[in-house]
PDB file of N, CA and C in Angstrom:
ATOM      1  N   MET A   1     154.157  77.032 101.359  1.00 76.00           N
ATOM      2  CA  MET A   1     154.315  76.264 100.137  1.00 76.00           C
ATOM      3  C   MET A   1     155.723  76.094  99.664  1.00 76.00           C
ATOM      4  N   PRO A   2     156.182  74.820  99.438  1.00 85.00           N
ATOM      5  CA  PRO A   2     157.447  74.545  98.964  1.00 85.00           C
ATOM      6  C   PRO A   2     157.788  75.162  97.603  1.00 85.00           C
ATOM      7  N   LEU A   3     159.064  75.276  97.440  1.00 91.00           N
ATOM      8  CA  LEU A   3     159.597  75.636  95.977  1.00 91.00           C
ATOM      9  C   LEU A   3     159.992  74.439  95.454  1.00 91.00           C
ATOM     10  N   HIS A   4     159.477  74.032  94.203  1.00 93.00           N
ATOM     11  CA  HIS A   4     159.813  72.773  93.398  1.00 93.00           C
ATOM     12  C   HIS A   4     160.902  73.227  92.505  1.00 93.00           C
ATOM     13  N   VAL A   5     161.964  72.334  92.540  1.00 94.00           N
ATOM     14  CA  VAL A   5     163.089  72.431  91.585  1.00 94.00           C
ATOM     15  C   VAL A   5     163.158  71.186  90.858  1.00 94.00           C
ATOM     16  N   PHE A   6     163.192  71.298  89.483  1.00 91.00           N
ATOM     17  CA  PHE A   6     163.272  70.078  88.449  1.00 91.00           C
ATOM     18  C   PHE A   6     164.693  70.261  87.771  1.00 91.00           C
ATOM     19  N   PHE A   7     165.376  69.201  87.815  1.00 90.00           N
ATOM     20  CA  PHE A   7     166.711  69.230  87.078  1.00 90.00           C
ATOM     21  C   PHE A   7     166.596  68.199  85.923  1.00 90.00           C
ATOM     22  N   VAL A   8     167.120  68.751  84.846  1.00 86.00           N
ATOM     23  CA  VAL A   8     166.956  68.060  83.635  1.00 86.00           C
ATOM     24  C   VAL A   8     168.497  68.223  82.980  1.00 86.00           C
ATOM     25  N   THR A   9     168.590  67.190  81.930  1.00 84.00           N
ATOM     26  CA  THR A   9     169.858  67.233  81.174  1.00 84.00           C
ATOM     27  C   THR A   9     169.583  66.745  79.736  1.00 84.00           C
ATOM     28  N   THR A  10     170.487  66.977  78.792  1.00 84.00           N
ATOM     29  CA  THR A  10     170.466  66.371  77.481  1.00 84.00           C
ATOM     30  C   THR A  10     171.792  66.280  77.034  1.00 84.00           C
ATOM     31  N   ALA A  11     172.070  65.172  76.215  1.00 82.00           N
ATOM     32  CA  ALA A  11     173.272  65.024  75.532  1.00 82.00           C
ATOM     33  C   ALA A  11     172.986  64.398  74.158  1.00 82.00           C
ATOM     34  N   ALA A  12     173.963  64.891  73.232  1.00 83.00           N
ATOM     35  CA  ALA A  12     173.999  64.476  71.807  1.00 83.00           C
ATOM     36  C   ALA A  12     175.370  64.048  71.728  1.00 83.00           C
ATOM     37  N   LEU A  13     175.766  62.849  71.997  1.00 75.00           N
ATOM     38  CA  LEU A  13     177.173  62.445  72.148  1.00 75.00           C
ATOM     39  C   LEU A  13     177.794  62.544  70.884  1.00 75.00           C
ATOM     40  N   ALA A  14     177.072  62.071  69.699  1.00 75.00           N
ATOM     41  CA  ALA A  14     177.703  61.935  68.359  1.00 75.00           C
ATOM     42  C   ALA A  14     178.125  63.442  68.008  1.00 75.00           C
ATOM     43  N   GLU A  15     177.545  64.424  68.530  1.00 82.00           N
ATOM     44  CA  GLU A  15     177.745  65.828  68.167  1.00 82.00           C
ATOM     45  C   GLU A  15     178.654  66.435  69.056  1.00 82.00           C
ATOM     46  N   LYS A  16     178.923  65.555  70.170  1.00 86.00           N
ATOM     47  CA  LYS A  16     179.892  66.055  71.344  1.00 86.00           C
ATOM     48  C   LYS A  16     179.243  67.261  71.946  1.00 86.00           C
ATOM     49  N   LEU A  17     177.975  67.230  72.309  1.00 89.00           N
ATOM     50  CA  LEU A  17     177.168  68.205  73.017  1.00 89.00           C
ATOM     51  C   LEU A  17     176.608  67.569  74.292  1.00 89.00           C
ATOM     52  N   ALA A  18     176.567  68.381  75.504  1.00 92.00           N
ATOM     53  CA  ALA A  18     175.743  67.975  76.642  1.00 92.00           C
ATOM     54  C   ALA A  18     175.385  69.350  77.276  1.00 92.00           C
ATOM     55  N   GLY A  19     174.287  69.244  78.039  1.00 93.00           N
ATOM     56  CA  GLY A  19     173.815  70.515  78.551  1.00 93.00           C
ATOM     57  C   GLY A  19     173.016  70.211  79.839  1.00 93.00           C
ATOM     58  N   TRP A  20     172.868  71.165  80.758  1.00 94.00           N
ATOM     59  CA  TRP A  20     172.124  71.168  81.952  1.00 94.00           C
ATOM     60  C   TRP A  20     171.070  72.059  81.986  1.00 94.00           C
ATOM     61  N   GLY A  21     170.107  71.803  82.923  1.00 93.00           N
ATOM     62  CA  GLY A  21     169.060  72.858  83.036  1.00 93.00           C
ATOM     63  C   GLY A  21     168.365  72.589  84.412  1.00 93.00           C
ATOM     64  N   PHE A  22     167.648  73.544  84.865  1.00 94.00           N
ATOM     65  CA  PHE A  22     166.766  73.472  85.981  1.00 94.00           C
ATOM     66  C   PHE A  22     165.624  74.461  85.816  1.00 94.00           C
ATOM     67  N   THR A  23     164.597  74.244  86.478  1.00 94.00           N
ATOM     68  CA  THR A  23     163.470  75.130  86.607  1.00 94.00           C
ATOM     69  C   THR A  23     162.980  75.066  87.993  1.00 94.00           C
ATOM     70  N   ALA A  24     162.640  76.331  88.416  1.00 95.00           N
ATOM     71  CA  ALA A  24     162.064  76.379  89.935  1.00 95.00           C
ATOM     72  C   ALA A  24     160.659  77.108  89.753  1.00 95.00           C
ATOM     73  N   ALA A  25     159.736  76.478  90.530  1.00 93.00           N
ATOM     74  CA  ALA A  25     158.282  76.987  90.448  1.00 93.00           C
ATOM     75  C   ALA A  25     157.803  76.540  91.799  1.00 93.00           C
ATOM     76  N   ARG A  26     156.620  77.286  92.198  1.00 89.00           N
ATOM     77  CA  ARG A  26     155.706  76.982  93.277  1.00 89.00           C
ATOM     78  C   ARG A  26     154.430  76.446  92.578  1.00 89.00           C
ATOM     79  N   THR A  27     153.877  75.592  93.372  1.00 85.00           N
ATOM     80  CA  THR A  27     152.460  75.056  92.740  1.00 85.00           C
ATOM     81  C   THR A  27     151.443  76.127  92.626  1.00 85.00           C
ATOM     82  N   GLY A  28     150.825  76.183  91.438  1.00 84.00           N
ATOM     83  CA  GLY A  28     149.902  77.278  91.217  1.00 84.00           C
ATOM     84  C   GLY A  28     150.343  78.638  90.891  1.00 84.00           C
ATOM     85  N   HIS A  29     151.558  78.782  90.723  1.00 86.00           N
ATOM     86  CA  HIS A  29     152.316  80.044  90.444  1.00 86.00           C
ATOM     87  C   HIS A  29     153.216  79.864  89.167  1.00 86.00           C
ATOM     88  N   PRO A  30     153.463  81.004  88.384  1.00 82.00           N
ATOM     89  CA  PRO A  30     154.235  80.980  87.236  1.00 82.00           C
ATOM     90  C   PRO A  30     155.685  80.526  87.818  1.00 82.00           C
ATOM     91  N   ARG A  31     156.452  80.008  86.825  1.00 86.00           N
ATOM     92  CA  ARG A  31     157.794  79.693  87.118  1.00 86.00           C
ATOM     93  C   ARG A  31     158.567  80.866  87.527  1.00 86.00           C
ATOM     94  N   LEU A  32     159.438  80.542  88.456  1.00 88.00           N
ATOM     95  CA  LEU A  32     160.254  81.621  89.151  1.00 88.00           C
ATOM     96  C   LEU A  32     161.605  81.744  88.213  1.00 88.00           C
ATOM     97  N   LEU A  33     162.095  80.625  87.764  1.00 92.00           N
ATOM     98  CA  LEU A  33     163.454  80.640  87.068  1.00 92.00           C
ATOM     99  C   LEU A  33     163.484  79.479  86.175  1.00 92.00           C
ATOM    100  N   ASP A  34     163.974  79.589  84.963  1.00 93.00           N
ATOM    101  CA  ASP A  34     164.435  78.536  84.067  1.00 93.00           C
ATOM    102  C   ASP A  34     165.955  78.936  83.680  1.00 93.00           C
ATOM    103  N   ALA A  35     166.723  77.929  84.052  1.00 94.00           N
ATOM    104  CA  ALA A  35     168.269  78.165  83.724  1.00 94.00           C
ATOM    105  C   ALA A  35     168.827  77.026  83.025  1.00 94.00           C
ATOM    106  N   CYS A  36     169.642  77.161  82.116  1.00 94.00           N
ATOM    107  CA  CYS A  36     170.374  76.196  81.429  1.00 94.00           C
ATOM    108  C   CYS A  36     171.608  76.682  80.732  1.00 94.00           C
ATOM    109  N   GLY A  37     172.491  75.675  80.330  1.00 94.00           N
ATOM    110  CA  GLY A  37     173.643  75.969  79.725  1.00 94.00           C
ATOM    111  C   GLY A  37     174.360  74.720  79.211  1.00 94.00           C
ATOM    112  N   PRO A  38     175.479  74.922  78.554  1.00 95.00           N
ATOM    113  CA  PRO A  38     176.369  73.720  78.162  1.00 95.00           C
ATOM    114  C   PRO A  38     177.208  73.283  79.245  1.00 95.00           C
ATOM    115  N   VAL A  39     177.493  71.945  79.253  1.00 95.00           N
ATOM    116  CA  VAL A  39     178.482  71.413  80.191  1.00 95.00           C
ATOM    117  C   VAL A  39     179.793  71.954  79.822  1.00 95.00           C
ATOM    118  N   CYS A  40     180.594  72.588  80.779  1.00 96.00           N
ATOM    119  CA  CYS A  40     181.814  73.214  80.503  1.00 96.00           C
ATOM    120  C   CYS A  40     182.860  72.299  80.660  1.00 96.00           C
ATOM    121  N   LEU A  41     183.907  72.044  79.827  1.00 96.00           N
ATOM    122  CA  LEU A  41     184.998  71.295  80.003  1.00 96.00           C
ATOM    123  C   LEU A  41     186.293  71.979  80.203  1.00 96.00           C
ATOM    124  N   ASP A  42     186.174  73.310  80.021  1.00 96.00           N
ATOM    125  CA  ASP A  42     187.384  74.282  80.034  1.00 96.00           C
ATOM    126  C   ASP A  42     187.513  74.783  81.376  1.00 96.00           C
ATOM    127  N   ALA A  43     188.552  74.358  82.036  1.00 97.00           N
ATOM    128  CA  ALA A  43     188.873  74.883  83.468  1.00 97.00           C
ATOM    129  C   ALA A  43     189.143  76.277  83.601  1.00 97.00           C
ATOM    130  N   SER A  44     189.509  76.969  82.535  1.00 97.00           N
ATOM    131  CA  SER A  44     189.812  78.467  82.532  1.00 97.00           C
ATOM    132  C   SER A  44     188.554  79.358  82.447  1.00 97.00           C
ATOM    133  N   LEU A  45     187.427  78.727  82.379  1.00 95.00           N
ATOM    134  CA  LEU A  45     186.074  79.472  82.314  1.00 95.00           C
ATOM    135  C   LEU A  45     185.405  79.510  83.692  1.00 95.00           C
ATOM    136  N   PRO A  46     184.696  80.517  83.937  1.00 92.00           N
ATOM    137  CA  PRO A  46     183.884  80.611  85.164  1.00 92.00           C
ATOM    138  C   PRO A  46     182.917  79.651  85.397  1.00 92.00           C
ATOM    139  N   THR A  47     182.307  79.184  84.215  1.00 90.00           N
ATOM    140  CA  THR A  47     181.164  78.103  84.308  1.00 90.00           C
ATOM    141  C   THR A  47     181.706  76.722  84.501  1.00 90.00           C
ATOM    142  N   PHE A  48     183.272  76.544  84.579  1.00 95.00           N
ATOM    143  CA  PHE A  48     183.591  75.082  84.834  1.00 95.00           C
ATOM    144  C   PHE A  48     183.416  74.739  86.306  1.00 95.00           C
ATOM    145  N   ILE A  49     182.775  73.511  86.442  1.00 93.00           N
ATOM    146  CA  ILE A  49     182.604  73.008  87.768  1.00 93.00           C
ATOM    147  C   ILE A  49     183.300  71.679  88.034  1.00 93.00           C
ATOM    148  N   GLY A  50     184.167  71.183  86.984  1.00 95.00           N
ATOM    149  CA  GLY A  50     184.774  69.857  87.226  1.00 95.00           C
ATOM    150  C   GLY A  50     184.531  68.841  86.149  1.00 95.00           C
ATOM    151  N   ALA A  51     183.551  69.098  85.313  1.00 95.00           N
ATOM    152  CA  ALA A  51     183.189  67.983  84.423  1.00 95.00           C
ATOM    153  C   ALA A  51     184.491  67.689  83.349  1.00 95.00           C
ATOM    154  N   GLY A  52     184.759  66.369  83.224  1.00 94.00           N
ATOM    155  CA  GLY A  52     185.824  65.962  82.414  1.00 94.00           C
ATOM    156  C   GLY A  52     185.337  65.439  81.019  1.00 94.00           C
ATOM    157  N   ILE A  53     184.161  65.056  80.936  1.00 93.00           N
ATOM    158  CA  ILE A  53     183.647  64.490  79.695  1.00 93.00           C
ATOM    159  C   ILE A  53     182.116  64.981  79.509  1.00 93.00           C
ATOM    160  N   LEU A  54     181.646  64.801  78.245  1.00 93.00           N
ATOM    161  CA  LEU A  54     180.214  65.259  77.931  1.00 93.00           C
ATOM    162  C   LEU A  54     179.277  64.009  77.942  1.00 93.00           C
ATOM    163  N   THR A  55     178.600  63.953  79.004  1.00 89.00           N
ATOM    164  CA  THR A  55     177.616  62.831  79.111  1.00 89.00           C
ATOM    165  C   THR A  55     176.388  63.382  79.813  1.00 89.00           C
ATOM    166  N   ASN A  56     175.259  62.468  79.764  1.00 87.00           N
ATOM    167  CA  ASN A  56     174.069  62.804  80.451  1.00 87.00           C
ATOM    168  C   ASN A  56     174.231  62.960  81.930  1.00 87.00           C
ATOM    169  N   ASN A  57     175.121  62.205  82.548  1.00 88.00           N
ATOM    170  CA  ASN A  57     175.343  62.267  83.883  1.00 88.00           C
ATOM    171  C   ASN A  57     176.090  63.585  84.341  1.00 88.00           C
ATOM    172  N   THR A  58     177.040  63.995  83.459  1.00 91.00           N
ATOM    173  CA  THR A  58     177.755  65.239  83.846  1.00 91.00           C
ATOM    174  C   THR A  58     176.959  66.431  83.699  1.00 91.00           C
ATOM    175  N   GLY A  59     176.012  66.284  82.735  1.00 91.00           N
ATOM    176  CA  GLY A  59     175.005  67.393  82.522  1.00 91.00           C
ATOM    177  C   GLY A  59     174.040  67.368  83.729  1.00 91.00           C
ATOM    178  N   GLU A  60     173.683  66.316  84.253  1.00 91.00           N
ATOM    179  CA  GLU A  60     172.797  66.182  85.442  1.00 91.00           C
ATOM    180  C   GLU A  60     173.389  66.804  86.621  1.00 91.00           C
ATOM    181  N   LEU A  61     174.645  66.342  86.813  1.00 91.00           N
ATOM    182  CA  LEU A  61     175.413  66.993  88.032  1.00 91.00           C
ATOM    183  C   LEU A  61     175.602  68.339  87.965  1.00 91.00           C
ATOM    184  N   CYS A  62     176.021  68.994  86.659  1.00 93.00           N
ATOM    185  CA  CYS A  62     176.069  70.263  86.550  1.00 93.00           C
ATOM    186  C   CYS A  62     174.687  71.176  86.851  1.00 93.00           C
ATOM    187  N   ALA A  63     173.607  70.530  86.481  1.00 93.00           N
ATOM    188  CA  ALA A  63     172.441  71.142  86.711  1.00 93.00           C
ATOM    189  C   ALA A  63     172.216  71.194  88.223  1.00 93.00           C
ATOM    190  N   ILE A  64     172.552  70.208  88.931  1.00 92.00           N
ATOM    191  CA  ILE A  64     172.444  70.105  90.460  1.00 92.00           C
ATOM    192  C   ILE A  64     173.217  71.265  91.077  1.00 92.00           C
ATOM    193  N   VAL A  65     174.544  71.411  90.612  1.00 94.00           N
ATOM    194  CA  VAL A  65     175.477  72.383  91.241  1.00 94.00           C
ATOM    195  C   VAL A  65     175.009  73.669  90.989  1.00 94.00           C
ATOM    196  N   HIS A  66     174.649  74.029  89.679  1.00 94.00           N
ATOM    197  CA  HIS A  66     174.081  75.246  89.313  1.00 94.00           C
ATOM    198  C   HIS A  66     172.863  75.620  90.076  1.00 94.00           C
ATOM    199  N   GLY A  67     171.917  74.587  90.217  1.00 94.00           N
ATOM    200  CA  GLY A  67     170.710  74.853  90.928  1.00 94.00           C
ATOM    201  C   GLY A  67     170.850  75.077  92.516  1.00 94.00           C
ATOM    202  N   LEU A  68     171.825  74.359  93.048  1.00 93.00           N
ATOM    203  CA  LEU A  68     172.177  74.634  94.460  1.00 93.00           C
ATOM    204  C   LEU A  68     172.738  76.080  94.659  1.00 93.00           C
ATOM    205  N   ASP A  69     173.569  76.354  93.761  1.00 94.00           N
ATOM    206  CA  ASP A  69     174.299  77.611  93.836  1.00 94.00           C
ATOM    207  C   ASP A  69     173.023  78.739  93.810  1.00 94.00           C
ATOM    208  N   TRP A  70     172.101  78.584  92.922  1.00 94.00           N
ATOM    209  CA  TRP A  70     170.990  79.484  92.843  1.00 94.00           C
ATOM    210  C   TRP A  70     170.253  79.531  94.162  1.00 94.00           C
ATOM    211  N   LEU A  71     169.922  78.349  94.594  1.00 93.00           N
ATOM    212  CA  LEU A  71     169.146  78.186  95.962  1.00 93.00           C
ATOM    213  C   LEU A  71     169.858  78.697  97.017  1.00 93.00           C
ATOM    214  N   SER A  72     171.104  78.790  96.992  1.00 94.00           N
ATOM    215  CA  SER A  72     171.890  79.367  98.194  1.00 94.00           C
ATOM    216  C   SER A  72     171.825  80.897  98.202  1.00 94.00           C
ATOM    217  N   SER A  73     171.280  81.428  97.336  1.00 93.00           N
ATOM    218  CA  SER A  73     171.088  83.021  97.251  1.00 93.00           C
ATOM    219  C   SER A  73     169.688  83.458  97.879  1.00 93.00           C
ATOM    220  N   LEU A  74     168.887  82.313  98.064  1.00 91.00           N
ATOM    221  CA  LEU A  74     167.484  82.596  98.545  1.00 91.00           C
ATOM    222  C   LEU A  74     167.534  82.734 100.068  1.00 91.00           C
ATOM    223  N   PRO A  75     166.483  83.252 100.663  1.00 88.00           N
ATOM    224  CA  PRO A  75     166.354  83.306 102.111  1.00 88.00           C
ATOM    225  C   PRO A  75     166.530  81.819 102.757  1.00 88.00           C
ATOM    226  N   PRO A  76     167.077  81.948 104.053  1.00 90.00           N
ATOM    227  CA  PRO A  76     167.255  80.685 104.698  1.00 90.00           C
ATOM    228  C   PRO A  76     165.891  80.193 105.231  1.00 90.00           C
ATOM    229  N   GLY A  77     165.868  78.823 105.372  1.00 89.00           N
ATOM    230  CA  GLY A  77     164.446  78.294 105.861  1.00 89.00           C
ATOM    231  C   GLY A  77     163.462  77.987 104.795  1.00 89.00           C
ATOM    232  N   LEU A  78     163.799  78.239 103.560  1.00 88.00           N
ATOM    233  CA  LEU A  78     162.792  77.986 102.372  1.00 88.00           C
ATOM    234  C   LEU A  78     162.675  76.443 102.291  1.00 88.00           C
ATOM    235  N   ARG A  79     161.409  75.952 102.210  1.00 91.00           N
ATOM    236  CA  ARG A  79     161.183  74.603 101.985  1.00 91.00           C
ATOM    237  C   ARG A  79     161.367  74.295 100.471  1.00 91.00           C
ATOM    238  N   VAL A  80     162.243  73.228 100.171  1.00 92.00           N
ATOM    239  CA  VAL A  80     162.411  72.931  98.832  1.00 92.00           C
ATOM    240  C   VAL A  80     162.223  71.503  98.494  1.00 92.00           C
ATOM    241  N   SER A  81     161.467  71.201  97.407  1.00 91.00           N
ATOM    242  CA  SER A  81     161.425  69.696  96.998  1.00 91.00           C
ATOM    243  C   SER A  81     162.215  69.730  95.609  1.00 91.00           C
ATOM    244  N   SER A  82     162.832  68.704  95.258  1.00 91.00           N
ATOM    245  CA  SER A  82     163.563  68.513  93.937  1.00 91.00           C
ATOM    246  C   SER A  82     163.140  67.216  93.348  1.00 91.00           C
ATOM    247  N   GLN A  83     163.316  67.264  91.992  1.00 89.00           N
ATOM    248  CA  GLN A  83     162.962  66.111  91.159  1.00 89.00           C
ATOM    249  C   GLN A  83     164.104  65.951  90.114  1.00 89.00           C
ATOM    250  N   PHE A  84     164.538  64.815  89.862  1.00 86.00           N
ATOM    251  CA  PHE A  84     165.689  64.605  88.860  1.00 86.00           C
ATOM    252  C   PHE A  84     165.176  63.817  87.805  1.00 86.00           C
ATOM    253  N   ASP A  85     165.815  63.844  86.578  1.00 80.00           N
ATOM    254  CA  ASP A  85     165.533  62.896  85.389  1.00 80.00           C
ATOM    255  C   ASP A  85     166.713  61.842  85.421  1.00 80.00           C
ATOM    256  N   SER A  86     167.619  61.802  86.401  1.00 77.00           N
ATOM    257  CA  SER A  86     168.632  60.900  86.432  1.00 77.00           C
ATOM    258  C   SER A  86     168.777  60.163  87.801  1.00 77.00           C
ATOM    259  N   LEU A  87     168.483  58.839  87.917  1.00 79.00           N
ATOM    260  CA  LEU A  87     168.789  58.232  89.122  1.00 79.00           C
ATOM    261  C   LEU A  87     170.165  58.176  89.650  1.00 79.00           C
ATOM    262  N   TYR A  88     171.222  58.186  88.660  1.00 78.00           N
ATOM    263  CA  TYR A  88     172.497  58.399  89.139  1.00 78.00           C
ATOM    264  C   TYR A  88     172.766  59.648  89.785  1.00 78.00           C
ATOM    265  N   ALA A  89     172.481  60.764  89.296  1.00 74.00           N
ATOM    266  CA  ALA A  89     172.699  62.056  89.892  1.00 74.00           C
ATOM    267  C   ALA A  89     171.896  62.244  91.211  1.00 74.00           C
ATOM    268  N   SER A  90     170.672  61.729  91.330  1.00 77.00           N
ATOM    269  CA  SER A  90     169.884  61.843  92.581  1.00 77.00           C
ATOM    270  C   SER A  90     170.436  61.002  93.719  1.00 77.00           C
ATOM    271  N   ASN A  91     171.214  60.103  93.470  1.00 77.00           N
ATOM    272  CA  ASN A  91     171.731  59.238  94.574  1.00 77.00           C
ATOM    273  C   ASN A  91     173.008  59.975  95.016  1.00 77.00           C
TER     274      ASN A  91
END
């Protein structure tokens, strides 16, 4: 049974805020993980992954990077499906 990973983002540009998130679950089972955080623009912080501006797209790309980082810690050979709320990021 594959692991399903859903990537989401949010941005309130007037407030200069953007965030990323992902959740991982298996069909018929409780969620394995919910993770989220702000898009980091400060290159001196460990959560910085290269975003230069706060947008929905940078939030989505951050979610993918953080999600892939988490997936890389799981056993090899695991089947994974993914869903995105951004056509830009999924391409």
